[in-house]
Amino acid sequence: MNRKIKKATTHVIQNEGLIFEKSSPGKKGYKLPELDVPEVNPSQVLGNAARADLGNMPEVSEIEIIRHFTRISTWNYGVDTGLYPLGSCTMKYNPRINEIVARLDGLANAHPYQPEKVSQGALLILQALRKALMEICGMEAITLQPAAGAHGELTGILLVRAYLQSQGNPRKKILIPDSAHGTNPATAAIAGYEVENLKSNAHGMVDIPSLEAQMNEDVAALMVTNPNTVGLFEQEIHKVAEIVHRKGGLVYMDGANMNALVGKVRPGDFGIDVMHLNLHKTFSTPHGGGGPGSGPVACKKIMEPFLPIPVVVTKKDGTLGFDYDRPQSIGRVRAFYGNFGMHVRALAYIMANGRDGLVQTTEDAVLNANYIRKKLDGVYELPYSTPSMHEVVFSDHKQTAKGIKTGDIAKRLIDYGFHPYTVSFPMIVHGALMIEPTESESLEEMDLFIDAMKNIAEECENTPEVVLSAPHTTRIGRLDETRAARQPILRWKPQAQSAKGD
Amino acid sequence: MRYLPKSPTDRELMLREIGIRSVDELFAPIPAEYRLKRELDIAPSMAEADILDWFRQRAADTAASGYANFLGAGAYHHYRPVVIDTLISRGEFFTAYTPYQPEISQGTLQAIFEFQTMICELTGMEVANASMYDGSTAATEAVLMAARVTGRRSAVVARSVHPEYREVLASYAKNQGIPLAEVPFLENGRVNAAALEKAITDGTACVLIQSPNFFGTIEDVAAVAEIAHRKGALLVVAIAEAVSLGIVKPPTEADIVAMEAQSFGVPLSFGGPYAGVIATKEKFVRQMPGRLVGQTVDKQGRRGFVLTLSTREQHIRREKATSNICTNQALIALMATVFMTVYGREGLKELATQNLAKTAYAVEQFGKTAKVLFQGAPRFNEFVVQTSKDPKTLNGRMLKQKIIGGLPLKKFYPELGNASLWCCTELTRRVAIEAAATALSPQKAKPQVVSTEVAQ
Ligand SMILES: Cc1ncc(COP(=O)(O)O)c(C=O)c1O
């Protein structure tokens, strides 16, 4: 074992096959209650719509289920394991009280269609969260319906379209900086807009002359991320907004990076008209291995009439309820009211932090990113000298001389006991290493990370093959992704298991 | 702040290392005139005990287990085996990100591969994705996918598809220039096949039906498929009640299945988070939205799993991607995977059969005091009841007996008059069914509070 690897060591890990490989007829993991009504014969009730059998569905006992999922879980790395510096993803601590309150009987077992009269508690949670988020964003209206960031983007752009349509012309194009996340252009396309690329300037920010030149009466909106994906605050954001507004367009903000701003500055105050938040980033709801998220959309008063139905309102009798009678609404973007369980968690996070904790959180997130930047500057190349906010983006320029790319360094980090940073994004930085520590990291954990990054840089010089063939300490090595795409095996089948299952 | 792992000395030291005096200097890039010069109008930090109390109060103000609940309509009250929360609460699962780095994400990846496999087994499709936001967006994206596959640009939608699914589809389709034609339902609750056939044109990309449909009626999927295919359109079948797959023949004749997996062990949670899924034929896989996990090997030939076919996705294809979806509903899909594993091949069938039995009994009981609509076609665990009185009035009365009655349908289907949609699952008790049936009787019966002690 390499003595320089301080955070991690090797440990016996269990092998485990697929659940289907443990199945055999007659094993059971359930017991249903006795039926208290007469039994029925399915083929009598359903006729030829009755199903004969359930194919290869597994048959296993409870202990096998617990072991199966426990074993495979140990092959994962989570925020609970350690620093998870995945840039743009804000992998912060997921407080346990959030999980407890989301599982309280009245909240976890409430049906979305139960009468409002017996849903006042759930409605109050929605109302309290809306109020807090509008205050944080400096906005006047909000919907909690979108299920994730990209879904929020779509909702926001549909609001833009509806507003402009009400003014007579929905326009044709959306301007998107070349540093933007892939969901931005994909969203614009789904909303029926053409995408026009806006190039960044030498400081990694929106290029004002290009914006001036490209902004015209065909452009519905600019979709801007602030701080942007390079971790830089768009210092001329007010000018950007002014240029767009002057030509009658609107400014949409991708709020994925709000962790740098909460309590310090409000998008509504610097010219943003509509934006989304990622509760699964800034507001600590867990990522869950890919979701669920929640992507509330906050906007200015002018777009309020167009919000998705329903909207939570206080009724004449003082109780809370849903308003469906909104003729100008863009309609719905999801059934029911959104990912309510995530709303509960985000509100618990806001309450635990309070106004004081929210600001301290923002400061610590920015402090951590700048500490890493300072310590690794010179070890890895910084493509922009502009000051960083909550994340820092390096490039692999120094290491490519030895044939080592950002992806290789990322894999080597695994051996040092860390999850990799974000690789190869944003696209404007060639060979990007995008590092976002969040506020959840102690000085000790960050020093270990910095140490690991420095050691890897040395290895790139002295023993590049170690980096190129990393990781060395995981259950499996680098996987053949080309083969996965060329000969897709997307499900298990009883016969065609040629590869060795262990 | 208890979530922040730094002492004041740590912060001082870090500032010194960075070479600045105060943290404010780090915020210098933000123009001063826009900075917030006051505190946020949010209460100060609260103790954990106080947070718990506050939410307990909100929970107490919201009806749940203390009531006998007859609501379904896209969100179903099924028993959740306790191992689900035990397993999904493992930090390695719930605090991980999307598995972009397969070497340290094999747990998530293998679980998704198992999810995809089980969804294929249950739906009769060849491939399934890792999840969509919910059933409504899955149905919507399935229609958009059908438009890409066929190169046609309109869709025919059964009026018996969940009204909110149709509303979501309308919000998306409008801006894609995809006109939607609506097809009515028959006396037996099934889609009107003659009207459907007429509605399909040369430009129809797909027909969207739901089965069991919004009224609980099981559609004749094979017959609808035959009509759609004869006219060159695809068939998309939405499934809102996944437990039905335990006993109802899977829609193998469909080209795309758009499913809501909430019934598989996901809490009702006032409407979300749930998990949608899209499943389809292998030949359409490259037009699918969402993430896919595939099996492959490492250099030593050991089996492993990776995200694959990602050239369909937004991070590679940007505005040409099949969808804008990025974050999906992975942890909810994991809940569903554990649920499907617990019940498995025999249990899902037994469970679904109990749902059938409870519903058959309820239909019989309700038939004595009110009119049950849509007779003559099989149904799973929902049914529509027509009463002489407004169901809202009847529900108000039942609420005092701790019964949450069926969903009044006037808002969605004014043509059905005083109708409401009722649902029975394995958790619905016979006494509750009998009490509700009595309460619907035009002769006012004496109210009786239903005890729900054994229910979840
Ligand atoms: C900058 C940025 N924008 C948008 C998104 C999309 O958000 P989501 O994954 O919640 O849809 C992400 C994260 O994935 C992001 O980092």
Short mmCIF file of C-alpha atoms in Angstrom, two decimals, chain B residues 183-397:
data_model
loop_
_atom_site.label_atom_id
_atom_site.label_comp_id
_atom_site.label_asym_id
_atom_site.label_seq_id
_atom_site.Cartn_x
_atom_site.Cartn_y
_atom_site.Cartn_z
CA VAL B 183 -61.05 10.06 -28.01
CA PRO B 184 -64.10 9.40 -25.79
CA PHE B 185 -64.85 6.29 -23.71
CA LEU B 186 -67.68 3.82 -24.01
CA GLU B 187 -70.40 2.75 -21.57
CA ASN B 188 -68.09 0.00 -20.33
CA GLY B 189 -65.30 2.48 -19.58
CA ARG B 190 -63.04 1.41 -22.41
CA VAL B 191 -61.79 3.69 -25.15
CA ASN B 192 -64.17 4.03 -28.10
CA ALA B 193 -62.31 2.01 -30.72
CA ALA B 194 -64.37 3.25 -33.67
CA ALA B 195 -63.75 6.87 -32.73
CA LEU B 196 -60.10 6.07 -32.15
CA GLU B 197 -59.74 4.56 -35.59
CA LYS B 198 -61.32 7.64 -37.14
CA ALA B 199 -59.07 10.00 -35.21
CA ILE B 200 -55.84 8.41 -36.46
CA THR B 201 -54.47 10.09 -39.57
CA ASP B 202 -51.30 9.77 -41.68
CA GLY B 203 -49.72 12.26 -39.31
CA THR B 204 -50.47 10.39 -36.09
CA ALA B 205 -47.29 9.41 -34.31
CA CYS B 206 -49.02 7.46 -31.57
CA VAL B 207 -52.11 6.55 -29.68
CA LEU B 208 -51.90 7.05 -25.92
CA ILE B 209 -54.14 4.99 -23.68
CA GLN B 210 -53.89 4.08 -20.00
CA SER B 211 -54.56 0.58 -18.68
CA PRO B 212 -56.01 0.14 -16.11
CA ASN B 213 -57.38 3.49 -17.19
CA PHE B 214 -58.35 6.42 -14.96
CA PHE B 215 -61.65 4.68 -14.13
CA GLY B 216 -59.89 1.43 -13.23
CA THR B 217 -61.08 -0.28 -16.42
CA ILE B 218 -58.62 -2.57 -18.17
CA GLU B 219 -58.36 -1.68 -21.84
CA ASP B 220 -58.30 -4.19 -24.69
CA VAL B 221 -54.68 -3.35 -25.46
CA ALA B 222 -54.33 -5.89 -28.28
CA ALA B 223 -57.33 -4.48 -30.15
CA VAL B 224 -56.13 -0.87 -29.79
CA ALA B 225 -52.63 -1.90 -30.88
CA GLU B 226 -54.02 -3.56 -33.96
CA ILE B 227 -55.85 -0.37 -34.98
CA ALA B 228 -52.86 1.88 -34.28
CA HIS B 229 -50.38 -0.34 -36.08
CA ARG B 230 -52.62 -0.79 -39.09
CA LYS B 231 -52.43 2.98 -39.55
CA GLY B 232 -48.69 3.21 -38.98
CA ALA B 233 -48.94 4.75 -35.53
CA LEU B 234 -47.26 3.49 -32.37
CA LEU B 235 -49.16 2.53 -29.26
CA VAL B 236 -48.14 4.08 -25.95
CA VAL B 237 -49.69 2.50 -22.86
CA ALA B 238 -49.55 4.42 -19.59
CA ILE B 239 -49.80 2.48 -16.34
CA ALA B 240 -50.53 4.51 -13.21
CA GLU B 241 -51.26 1.54 -10.89
CA ALA B 242 -48.15 -0.64 -11.15
CA VAL B 243 -49.48 -3.32 -8.77
CA SER B 244 -51.98 -4.24 -11.49
CA LEU B 245 -49.07 -5.88 -13.35
CA GLY B 246 -49.12 -8.65 -10.77
CA ILE B 247 -52.34 -10.06 -12.17
CA VAL B 248 -53.21 -8.15 -15.34
CA LYS B 249 -51.69 -9.28 -18.64
CA PRO B 250 -48.80 -6.97 -19.55
CA PRO B 251 -49.29 -4.65 -22.55
CA THR B 252 -46.86 -6.57 -24.77
CA GLU B 253 -48.56 -5.27 -27.92
CA ALA B 254 -47.58 -1.71 -26.99
CA ASP B 255 -44.53 -0.03 -28.50
CA ILE B 256 -43.83 2.09 -25.46
CA VAL B 257 -44.98 1.66 -21.88
CA ALA B 258 -44.96 4.76 -19.66
CA MET B 259 -45.33 3.78 -16.05
CA GLU B 260 -45.68 5.32 -12.62
CA ALA B 261 -43.91 3.13 -10.06
CA GLN B 262 -45.34 4.79 -6.92
CA SER B 263 -47.42 1.73 -6.05
CA PHE B 264 -44.21 -0.24 -5.61
CA GLY B 265 -43.36 0.82 -2.08
CA VAL B 266 -43.25 4.59 -2.49
CA PRO B 267 -45.00 6.70 0.17
CA LEU B 268 -48.00 8.76 -0.93
CA SER B 269 -46.18 11.82 0.41
CA PHE B 270 -48.88 14.27 -0.75
CA GLY B 271 -48.05 13.59 -4.40
CA GLY B 272 -44.31 13.09 -4.64
CA PRO B 273 -41.53 12.16 -5.05
CA TYR B 274 -42.68 9.26 -7.22
CA ALA B 275 -40.90 7.58 -10.15
CA GLY B 276 -41.85 7.33 -13.78
CA VAL B 277 -40.37 4.73 -16.12
CA ILE B 278 -40.28 4.33 -19.88
CA ALA B 279 -40.00 0.83 -21.31
CA THR B 280 -39.97 -0.06 -24.98
CA LYS B 281 -38.75 -2.37 -27.73
CA GLU B 282 -35.03 -2.73 -28.33
CA LYS B 283 -35.30 -1.22 -31.81
CA PHE B 284 -36.42 2.13 -30.34
CA VAL B 285 -33.75 2.37 -27.65
CA ARG B 286 -31.78 5.13 -29.34
CA GLN B 287 -34.81 7.43 -29.24
CA MET B 288 -35.44 6.80 -25.54
CA PRO B 289 -35.15 9.64 -23.04
CA GLY B 290 -33.38 9.26 -19.70
CA ARG B 291 -30.52 7.25 -18.31
CA LEU B 292 -29.77 3.64 -19.12
CA VAL B 293 -27.47 1.26 -17.31
CA GLY B 294 -25.70 -1.45 -19.28
CA GLN B 295 -23.57 -4.44 -18.42
CA THR B 296 -19.94 -4.62 -19.50
CA VAL B 297 -16.58 -5.92 -18.25
CA ASP B 298 -13.31 -4.56 -16.96
CA LYS B 299 -9.89 -5.55 -18.35
CA GLN B 300 -9.90 -8.75 -16.32
CA GLY B 301 -13.28 -9.74 -17.64
CA ARG B 302 -15.17 -9.04 -14.43
CA ARG B 303 -18.79 -8.04 -14.81
CA GLY B 304 -19.61 -4.40 -14.07
CA PHE B 305 -22.23 -1.82 -14.93
CA VAL B 306 -22.04 1.64 -16.52
CA LEU B 307 -24.32 4.43 -17.71
CA THR B 308 -24.56 3.83 -21.42
CA LEU B 309 -25.93 5.05 -24.77
CA SER B 310 -25.46 8.55 -23.40
CA THR B 311 -25.16 10.13 -26.83
CA ARG B 312 -28.96 10.43 -26.52
CA GLU B 313 -28.57 12.72 -23.53
CA GLN B 314 -28.35 16.46 -22.87
CA HIS B 315 -24.78 16.51 -21.55
CA ILE B 316 -23.53 15.24 -24.92
CA ARG B 317 -26.14 16.24 -27.45
CA ARG B 318 -27.35 19.52 -25.89
CA GLU B 319 -30.26 20.93 -27.94
CA LYS B 320 -30.41 17.74 -30.04
CA ALA B 321 -30.84 15.45 -27.03
CA THR B 322 -33.87 13.14 -26.75
CA SER B 323 -34.89 14.96 -23.56
CA ASN B 324 -33.62 17.61 -21.15
CA ILE B 325 -33.84 15.24 -18.17
CA CYS B 326 -30.72 15.00 -16.02
CA THR B 327 -31.50 14.26 -12.36
CA ASN B 328 -34.17 11.55 -12.30
CA GLN B 329 -35.80 9.67 -9.40
CA ALA B 330 -33.07 7.11 -8.66
CA LEU B 331 -33.72 6.58 -4.95
CA ILE B 332 -37.44 6.12 -5.60
CA ALA B 333 -36.59 3.56 -8.28
CA LEU B 334 -34.49 1.82 -5.63
CA MET B 335 -37.53 1.75 -3.32
CA ALA B 336 -39.45 0.12 -6.15
CA THR B 337 -36.65 -2.38 -6.74
CA VAL B 338 -36.65 -3.44 -3.09
CA PHE B 339 -40.46 -3.67 -3.13
CA MET B 340 -40.47 -5.82 -6.27
CA THR B 341 -37.80 -8.02 -4.73
CA VAL B 342 -39.71 -8.47 -1.45
CA TYR B 343 -42.92 -9.55 -3.19
CA GLY B 344 -41.29 -11.14 -6.22
CA ARG B 345 -42.75 -13.64 -8.61
CA GLU B 346 -45.44 -15.06 -6.33
CA GLY B 347 -46.04 -12.19 -3.95
CA LEU B 348 -46.89 -9.61 -6.59
CA LYS B 349 -49.52 -11.94 -7.92
CA GLU B 350 -50.95 -12.62 -4.46
CA LEU B 351 -50.91 -8.93 -3.63
CA ALA B 352 -52.66 -7.96 -6.85
CA THR B 353 -55.24 -10.69 -6.31
CA GLN B 354 -56.04 -9.29 -2.86
CA ASN B 355 -56.61 -5.90 -4.51
CA LEU B 356 -58.99 -7.56 -6.95
CA ALA B 357 -60.88 -9.28 -4.15
CA LYS B 358 -61.29 -6.12 -2.05
CA THR B 359 -62.49 -4.23 -5.08
CA ALA B 360 -64.90 -6.94 -6.19
CA TYR B 361 -66.37 -6.94 -2.68
CA ALA B 362 -66.60 -3.14 -2.63
CA VAL B 363 -68.30 -3.01 -6.02
CA GLU B 364 -70.85 -5.50 -4.75
CA GLN B 365 -71.48 -3.51 -1.55
CA PHE B 366 -71.56 -0.10 -3.26
CA GLY B 367 -73.92 -1.55 -5.87
CA LYS B 368 -76.51 -1.94 -3.12
CA THR B 369 -76.59 1.76 -2.24
CA ALA B 370 -75.43 3.55 -5.40
CA LYS B 371 -74.77 2.98 -9.08
CA VAL B 372 -71.42 1.57 -10.12
CA LEU B 373 -70.63 2.80 -13.64
CA PHE B 374 -68.67 1.11 -16.42
CA GLN B 375 -69.90 -2.45 -16.09
CA GLY B 376 -69.02 -5.03 -18.68
CA ALA B 377 -65.26 -4.68 -18.88
CA PRO B 378 -62.75 -5.98 -16.32
CA ARG B 379 -61.35 -3.59 -13.76
CA PHE B 380 -58.44 -3.72 -11.35
CA ASN B 381 -58.75 -1.80 -8.07
CA GLU B 382 -60.73 1.32 -8.95
CA PHE B 383 -64.34 1.95 -9.88
CA VAL B 384 -66.65 4.87 -10.49
CA VAL B 385 -69.74 5.36 -8.35
CA GLN B 386 -72.67 7.57 -9.27
CA THR B 387 -74.80 8.94 -6.45
CA SER B 388 -77.94 11.02 -6.32
CA LYS B 389 -76.24 13.56 -4.06
CA ASP B 390 -73.12 15.56 -4.80
CA PRO B 391 -70.15 13.38 -3.79
CA LYS B 392 -68.55 16.35 -2.07
CA THR B 393 -71.47 16.50 0.36
CA LEU B 394 -71.31 12.76 0.94
CA ASN B 395 -67.54 12.91 1.43
CA GLY B 396 -67.94 15.72 3.94
CA ARG B 397 -70.29 13.55 5.92
#
